[in-house]
CSV table of C-alpha atoms in Angstrom, one decimal:
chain,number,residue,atom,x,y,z
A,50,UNK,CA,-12.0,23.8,4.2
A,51,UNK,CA,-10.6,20.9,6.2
A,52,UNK,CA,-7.3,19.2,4.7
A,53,UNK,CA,-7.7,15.9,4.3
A,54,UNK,CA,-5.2,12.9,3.7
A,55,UNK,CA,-6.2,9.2,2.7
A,56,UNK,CA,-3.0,6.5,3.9
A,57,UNK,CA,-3.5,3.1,2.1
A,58,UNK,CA,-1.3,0.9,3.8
A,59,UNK,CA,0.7,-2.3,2.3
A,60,UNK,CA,-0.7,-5.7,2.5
A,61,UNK,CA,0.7,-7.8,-0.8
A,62,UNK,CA,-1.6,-8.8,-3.5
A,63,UNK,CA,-4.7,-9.7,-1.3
A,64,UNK,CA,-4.0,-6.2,0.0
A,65,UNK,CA,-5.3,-5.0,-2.9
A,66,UNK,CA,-7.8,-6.3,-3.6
A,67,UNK,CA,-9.1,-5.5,-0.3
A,68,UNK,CA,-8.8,-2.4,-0.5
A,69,UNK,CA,-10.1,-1.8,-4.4
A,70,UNK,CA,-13.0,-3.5,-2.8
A,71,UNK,CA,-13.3,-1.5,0.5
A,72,UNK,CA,-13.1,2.0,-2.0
A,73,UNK,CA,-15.7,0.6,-4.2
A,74,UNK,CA,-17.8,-0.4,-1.3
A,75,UNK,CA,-17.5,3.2,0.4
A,76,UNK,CA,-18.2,5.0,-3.3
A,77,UNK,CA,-21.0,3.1,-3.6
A,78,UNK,CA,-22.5,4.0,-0.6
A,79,UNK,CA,-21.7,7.9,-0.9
A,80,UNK,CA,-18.7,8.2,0.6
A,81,UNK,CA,-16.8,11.1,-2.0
A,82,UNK,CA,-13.1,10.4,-1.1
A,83,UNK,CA,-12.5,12.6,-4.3
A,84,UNK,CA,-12.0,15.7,-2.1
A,85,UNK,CA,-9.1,14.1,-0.4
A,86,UNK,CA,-6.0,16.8,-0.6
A,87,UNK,CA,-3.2,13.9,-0.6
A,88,UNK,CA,-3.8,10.1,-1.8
A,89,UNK,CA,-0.6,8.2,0.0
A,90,UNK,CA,0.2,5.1,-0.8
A,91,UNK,CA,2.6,2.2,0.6
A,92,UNK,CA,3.3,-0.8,-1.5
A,93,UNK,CA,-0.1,-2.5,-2.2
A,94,UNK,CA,-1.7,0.9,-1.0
A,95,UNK,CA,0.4,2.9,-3.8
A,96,UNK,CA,-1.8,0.6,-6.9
A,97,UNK,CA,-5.3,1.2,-4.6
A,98,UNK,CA,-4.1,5.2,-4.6
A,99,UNK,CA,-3.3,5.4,-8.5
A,100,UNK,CA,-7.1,3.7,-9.3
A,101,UNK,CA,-8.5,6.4,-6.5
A,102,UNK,CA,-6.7,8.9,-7.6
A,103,UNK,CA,-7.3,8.4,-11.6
A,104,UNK,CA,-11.0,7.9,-11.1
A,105,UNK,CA,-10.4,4.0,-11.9
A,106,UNK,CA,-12.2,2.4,-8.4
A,107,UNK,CA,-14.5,0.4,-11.0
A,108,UNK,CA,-12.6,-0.3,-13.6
A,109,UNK,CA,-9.8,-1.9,-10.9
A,110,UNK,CA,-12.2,-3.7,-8.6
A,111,UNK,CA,-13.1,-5.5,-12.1
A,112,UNK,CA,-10.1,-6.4,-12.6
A,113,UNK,CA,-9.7,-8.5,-9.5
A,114,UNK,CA,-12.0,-10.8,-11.2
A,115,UNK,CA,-10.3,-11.2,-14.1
A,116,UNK,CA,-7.3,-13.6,-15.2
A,117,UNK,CA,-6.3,-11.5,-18.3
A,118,UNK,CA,-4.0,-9.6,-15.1
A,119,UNK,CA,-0.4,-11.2,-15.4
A,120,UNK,CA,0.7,-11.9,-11.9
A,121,UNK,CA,3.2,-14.3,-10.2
A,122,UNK,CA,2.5,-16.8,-7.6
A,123,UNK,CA,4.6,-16.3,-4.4
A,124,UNK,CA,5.2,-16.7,-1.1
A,125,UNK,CA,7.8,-15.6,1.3
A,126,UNK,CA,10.2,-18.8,2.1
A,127,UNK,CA,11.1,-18.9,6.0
A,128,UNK,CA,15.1,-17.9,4.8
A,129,UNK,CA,13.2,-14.9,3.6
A,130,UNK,CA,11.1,-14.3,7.1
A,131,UNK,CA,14.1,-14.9,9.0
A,132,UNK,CA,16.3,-12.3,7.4
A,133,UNK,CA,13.6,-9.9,7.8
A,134,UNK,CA,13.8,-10.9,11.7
A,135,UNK,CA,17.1,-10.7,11.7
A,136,UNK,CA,17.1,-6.9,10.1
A,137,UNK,CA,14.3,-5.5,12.3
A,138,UNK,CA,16.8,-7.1,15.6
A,139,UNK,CA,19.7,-5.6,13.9
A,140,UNK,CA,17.9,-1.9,13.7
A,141,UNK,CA,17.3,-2.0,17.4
A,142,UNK,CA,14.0,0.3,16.8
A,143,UNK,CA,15.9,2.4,14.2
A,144,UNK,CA,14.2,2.7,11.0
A,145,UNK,CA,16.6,4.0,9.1
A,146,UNK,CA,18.7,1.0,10.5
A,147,UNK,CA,16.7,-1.8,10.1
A,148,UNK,CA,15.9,-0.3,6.1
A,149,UNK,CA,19.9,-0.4,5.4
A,150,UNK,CA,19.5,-3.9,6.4
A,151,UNK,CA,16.8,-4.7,4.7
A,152,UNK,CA,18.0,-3.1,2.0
A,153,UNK,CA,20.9,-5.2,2.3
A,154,UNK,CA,19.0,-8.7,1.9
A,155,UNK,CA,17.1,-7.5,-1.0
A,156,UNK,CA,20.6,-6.3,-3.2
A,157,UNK,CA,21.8,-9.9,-2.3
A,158,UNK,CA,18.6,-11.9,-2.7
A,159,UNK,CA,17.6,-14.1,-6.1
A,160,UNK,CA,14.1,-12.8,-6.9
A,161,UNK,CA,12.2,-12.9,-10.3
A,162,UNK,CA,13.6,-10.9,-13.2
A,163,UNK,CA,13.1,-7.4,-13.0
A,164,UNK,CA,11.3,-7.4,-16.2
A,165,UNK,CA,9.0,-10.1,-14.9
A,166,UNK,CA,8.1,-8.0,-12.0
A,167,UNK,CA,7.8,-4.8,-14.4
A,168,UNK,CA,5.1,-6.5,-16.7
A,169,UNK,CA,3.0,-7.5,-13.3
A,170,UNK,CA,3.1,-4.0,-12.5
A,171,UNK,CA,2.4,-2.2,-16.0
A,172,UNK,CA,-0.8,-5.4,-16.0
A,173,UNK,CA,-2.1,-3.9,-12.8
A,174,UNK,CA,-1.7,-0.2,-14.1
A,175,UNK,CA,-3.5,-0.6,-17.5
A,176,UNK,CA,-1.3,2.0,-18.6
A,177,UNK,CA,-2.4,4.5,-16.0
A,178,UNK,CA,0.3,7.6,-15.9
A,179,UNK,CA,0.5,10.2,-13.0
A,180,UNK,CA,-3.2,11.3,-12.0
A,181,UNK,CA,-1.6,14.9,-10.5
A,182,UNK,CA,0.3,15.6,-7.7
A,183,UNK,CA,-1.6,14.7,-5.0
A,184,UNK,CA,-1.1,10.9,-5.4
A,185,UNK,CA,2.0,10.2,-3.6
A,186,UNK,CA,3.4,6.4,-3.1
A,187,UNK,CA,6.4,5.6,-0.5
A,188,UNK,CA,9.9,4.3,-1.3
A,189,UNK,CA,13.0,3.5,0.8
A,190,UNK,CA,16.6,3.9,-0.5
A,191,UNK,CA,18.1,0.3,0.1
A,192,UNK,CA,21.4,1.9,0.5
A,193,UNK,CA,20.4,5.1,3.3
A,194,UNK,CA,17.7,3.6,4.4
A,195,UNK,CA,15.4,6.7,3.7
A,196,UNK,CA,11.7,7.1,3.4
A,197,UNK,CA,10.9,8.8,0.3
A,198,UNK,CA,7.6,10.1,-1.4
A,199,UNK,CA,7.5,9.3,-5.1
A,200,UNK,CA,4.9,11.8,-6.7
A,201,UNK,CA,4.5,13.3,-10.6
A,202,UNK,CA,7.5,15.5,-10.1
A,203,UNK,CA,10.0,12.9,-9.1
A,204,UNK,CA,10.7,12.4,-12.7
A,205,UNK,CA,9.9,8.6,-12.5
A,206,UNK,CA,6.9,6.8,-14.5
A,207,UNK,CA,4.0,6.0,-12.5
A,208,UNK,CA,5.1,2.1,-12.9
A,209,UNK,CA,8.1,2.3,-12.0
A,210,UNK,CA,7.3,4.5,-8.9
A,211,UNK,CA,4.7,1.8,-8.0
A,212,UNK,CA,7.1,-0.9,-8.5
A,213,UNK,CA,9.4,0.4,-6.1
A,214,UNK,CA,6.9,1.4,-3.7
A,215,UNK,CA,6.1,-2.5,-3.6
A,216,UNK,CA,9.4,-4.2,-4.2
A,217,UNK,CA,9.6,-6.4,-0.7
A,218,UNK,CA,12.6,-7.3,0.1
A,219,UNK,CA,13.5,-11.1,-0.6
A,220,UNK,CA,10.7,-11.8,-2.7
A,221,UNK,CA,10.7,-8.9,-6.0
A,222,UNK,CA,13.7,-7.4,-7.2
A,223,UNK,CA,14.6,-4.2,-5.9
A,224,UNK,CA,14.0,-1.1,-8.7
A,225,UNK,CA,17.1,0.9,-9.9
A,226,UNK,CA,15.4,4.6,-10.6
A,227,UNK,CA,17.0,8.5,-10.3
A,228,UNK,CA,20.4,7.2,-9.5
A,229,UNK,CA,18.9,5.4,-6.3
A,230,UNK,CA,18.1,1.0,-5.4
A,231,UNK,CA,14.5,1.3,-3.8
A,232,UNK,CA,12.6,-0.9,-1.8
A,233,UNK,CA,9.2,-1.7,-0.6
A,234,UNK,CA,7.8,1.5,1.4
A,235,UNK,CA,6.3,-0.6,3.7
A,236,UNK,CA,9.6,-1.9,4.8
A,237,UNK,CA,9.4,-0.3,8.5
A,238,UNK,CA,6.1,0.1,8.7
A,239,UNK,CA,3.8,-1.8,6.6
A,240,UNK,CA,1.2,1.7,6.9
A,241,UNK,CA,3.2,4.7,7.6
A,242,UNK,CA,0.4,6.6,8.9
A,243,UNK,CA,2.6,8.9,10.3
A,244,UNK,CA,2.7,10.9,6.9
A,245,UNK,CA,-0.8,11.9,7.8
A,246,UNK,CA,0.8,14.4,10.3
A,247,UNK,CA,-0.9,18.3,9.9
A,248,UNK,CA,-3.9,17.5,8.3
A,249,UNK,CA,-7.3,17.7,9.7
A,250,UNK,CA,-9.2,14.8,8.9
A,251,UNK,CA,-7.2,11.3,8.1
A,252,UNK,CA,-8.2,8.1,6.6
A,253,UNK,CA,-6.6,5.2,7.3
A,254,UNK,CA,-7.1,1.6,5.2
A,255,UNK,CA,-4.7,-0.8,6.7
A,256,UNK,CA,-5.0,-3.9,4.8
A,257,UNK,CA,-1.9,-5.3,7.2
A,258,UNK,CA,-1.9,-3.0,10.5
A,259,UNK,CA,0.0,-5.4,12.6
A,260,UNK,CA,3.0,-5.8,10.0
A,261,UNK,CA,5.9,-8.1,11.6
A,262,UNK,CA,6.9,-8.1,15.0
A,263,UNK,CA,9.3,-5.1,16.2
A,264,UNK,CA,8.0,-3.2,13.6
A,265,UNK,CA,6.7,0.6,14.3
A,266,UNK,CA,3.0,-0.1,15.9
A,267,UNK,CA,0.0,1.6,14.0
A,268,UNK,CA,-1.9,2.4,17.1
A,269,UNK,CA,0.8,4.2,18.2
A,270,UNK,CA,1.1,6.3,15.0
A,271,UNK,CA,-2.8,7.2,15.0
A,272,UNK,CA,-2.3,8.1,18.8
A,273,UNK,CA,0.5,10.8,17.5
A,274,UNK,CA,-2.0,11.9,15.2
A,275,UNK,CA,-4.9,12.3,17.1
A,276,UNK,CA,-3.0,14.4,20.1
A,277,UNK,CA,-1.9,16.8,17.2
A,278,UNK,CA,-5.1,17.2,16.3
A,279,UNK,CA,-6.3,15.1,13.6
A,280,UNK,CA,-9.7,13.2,13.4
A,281,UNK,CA,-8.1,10.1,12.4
A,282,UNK,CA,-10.5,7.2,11.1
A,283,UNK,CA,-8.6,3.6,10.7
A,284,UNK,CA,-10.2,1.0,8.7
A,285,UNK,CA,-8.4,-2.6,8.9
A,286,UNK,CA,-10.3,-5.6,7.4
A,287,UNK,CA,-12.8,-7.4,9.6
A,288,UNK,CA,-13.3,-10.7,10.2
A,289,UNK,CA,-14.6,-12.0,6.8
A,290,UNK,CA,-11.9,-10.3,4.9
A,291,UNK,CA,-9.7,-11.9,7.3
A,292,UNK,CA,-11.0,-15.0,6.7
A,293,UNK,CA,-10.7,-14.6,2.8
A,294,UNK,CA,-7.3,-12.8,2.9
A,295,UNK,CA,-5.8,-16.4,4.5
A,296,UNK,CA,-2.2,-16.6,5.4
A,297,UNK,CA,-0.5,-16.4,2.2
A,298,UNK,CA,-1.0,-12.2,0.6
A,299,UNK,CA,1.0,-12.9,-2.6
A,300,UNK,CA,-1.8,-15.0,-3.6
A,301,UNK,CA,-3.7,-14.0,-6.7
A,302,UNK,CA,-6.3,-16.9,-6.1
A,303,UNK,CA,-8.4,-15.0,-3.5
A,304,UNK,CA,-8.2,-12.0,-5.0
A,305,UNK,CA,-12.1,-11.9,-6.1
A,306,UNK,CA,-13.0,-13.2,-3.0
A,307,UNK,CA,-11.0,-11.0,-0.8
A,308,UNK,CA,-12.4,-7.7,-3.0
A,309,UNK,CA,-15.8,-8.6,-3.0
A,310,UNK,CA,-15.5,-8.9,1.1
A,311,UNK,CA,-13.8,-5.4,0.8
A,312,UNK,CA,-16.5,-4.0,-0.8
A,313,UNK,CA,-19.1,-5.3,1.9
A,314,UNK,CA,-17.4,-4.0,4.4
A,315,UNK,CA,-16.8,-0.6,2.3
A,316,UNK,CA,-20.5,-0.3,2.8
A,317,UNK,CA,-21.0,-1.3,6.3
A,318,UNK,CA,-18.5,1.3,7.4
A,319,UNK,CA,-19.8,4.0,5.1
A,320,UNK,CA,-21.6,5.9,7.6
A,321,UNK,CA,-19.0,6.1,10.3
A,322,UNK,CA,-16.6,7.4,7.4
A,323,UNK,CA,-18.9,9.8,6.0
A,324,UNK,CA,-19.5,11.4,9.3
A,325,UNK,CA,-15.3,11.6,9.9
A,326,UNK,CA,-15.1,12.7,7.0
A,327,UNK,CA,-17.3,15.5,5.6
C-alpha cells in the first residue's frame, strides 16, 4: 500500500472556505481522500482537516453559506503587518527565531477576548471531537518557537487544538494549553509541506502558498519532497478563486463565494488528483 499524507495549508477565513469547497469539489467527482494515512492541518487547513477527517465535507461546505456561524470581522492593521516584517528580518531565515518573535508580538498584542475567539472556533466545529489519530493540526510555542503537531493524544480538546493552530499573531489571542502559549502553525510557513517528508504520495492544498515575504518558499519544500521520493501534487487556488478570495482573508463576506469557486475547481482538477493519487 502506498502511504499517503494530505497538507492543508493556512489561508484565514476565505482559506477555508476554499478549501471545504475544493474537498467537496474533488469528492464529488470521485476523488476518495478517505484513504489518506495522515490529515495535517495548518491554521485554516487544521478546520478543513477536522471536516475531512470526521466525514463532515458536506455538512461544512454548507455551512459557508450560512450566517447562523459566529465569526468576527477583521483585518490585519499595517502595525500588525509591520511587526510581522520586522520578526521575519529579525529571524534572519531562522524559524525557530523569527517564531520567538513572533511569538513575542502576539503575548504583547490587544486582540479579541479569548472567549470571543473560542466561541468562533467551537461555531465552526459544530462540536466535532477528535476524529482519530490521523488528523494532526500544527502549533508553535510562542515562547521556543517550536513547531508542534497537536493530535488526539496531546491531551487537548479538538477546539482548543484548532484554536491554537490558527491563533495569528496580532490579530487572535494566543491559546494558553498543556502548560505552553501557542500560536498560529502557519507562523513560518503559512503550508509546512515539509511534514509530508517519508510518505509516498502527497497532497498539497495551499489556500496561501506564497505567505509573506522572507518566509520558507513552498516550491522549495515540494522540491525536498519530490527528490526524496514522494509524488507530490500541489493544488493552490486558480484564478477565479483568486478573484473571489480578494485581498482581505479574515473576511466572512466571500466565504460562499470563495467555496463555491473551490468546489469548481475541486472538479476540474479531479482527474489529475485521482491519477496522483490512487
Amino acid at each position: 500500500m502506498t502511504s499517503r499524507a494530505i497538507i492543508l495549508g493556512g489561508g484565514g477565513l476565505t482559506g477555508i472556505a476554499w478549501e471545504v469547497g475544493l474537498l467537496n469539489g474533488l469528492a464529488e467527482a470521485g476523488v476518495d481522500l478517505a484513504n489518506a494515512d495522515a490529515i495535517i492541518g495548518t491554521s485554516a487547513g487544521a478546520f478543513a482537516g477536522a471536516y475531512l477527517a470526521a466525514g463532515q465535507l458536506a455538512e461544512s461546505f454548507d455551512r459557508q453559506f450560512s450566517d447562523e456561524v459566529v465569526e468576527i470581522p477583521a483585518s490585519m492593521a499595517a502595525g500588525t503587518i509591520e511587526a510581522w516584517s520586522a520578526a521575519i528580518a529579525a529571524g534572519a531565515g531562522d524559524p525557530q527565531g523569527t517564531a520567538r518573535a513572533l511569538g513575542k508580538v502576539a503575548l504583547s498584542a490587544t486582540t479579541v477576548t479569548a472567549e470571543a475567539r473560542a466561541r468562533v472556533v467551537e461555531s465552526r466545529l459544530a462540536g466535532l471531537k477528535w476524529p482519530g489519530s490521523r488528523l494532526q493540526m500544527t502549533a508553535i510555542d510562542a515562547e521556543t518557537g517550536e513547531l508542534h503537531l497537536l493530535n488526539s493524544s496531546s491531551g487537548i480538546p479538538l477546539a482548543t487544538a484548532a484554536a491554537a493552530s490558527g491563533a495569528v499573531p496580532g490579530l487572535w489571542p494566543v491559546v494558553e494549553a498543556n502548560g505552553r502559549y501557542w500560536i498560529d502553525g502557519g507562523s513560518v510557513s503559512p503550508v509546512n509541506a515539509m511534514l509530508g517528508e517519508g510518505y509516498e504520495a502527497v497532497l498539497i492544498i495551499a489556500p496561501a502558498p506564497d505567505g509573506m515575504s522572507g518566509m520558507r518558499a513552498l516550491a522549495d519544500d515540494v522540491a525536498h519532497l519530490r527528490e526524496t521520493g514522494s509524488v507530490v501534487t500541489v493544488l493552490i487556488p486558480d484564478l477565479e478563486a483568486k478573484e473571489a478570495i480578494g485581498d482581505n482573508p479574515f473576511d466572512p463576506g466571500r466565504r460562499a463565494t470563495v467555496a463555491e469557486a473551490g468546489r469548481r475547481q475541486g472538479q476540474r482538477a479531479a482527474a489529475d488528483v485521482k491519477a496522483a493519487w490512487n
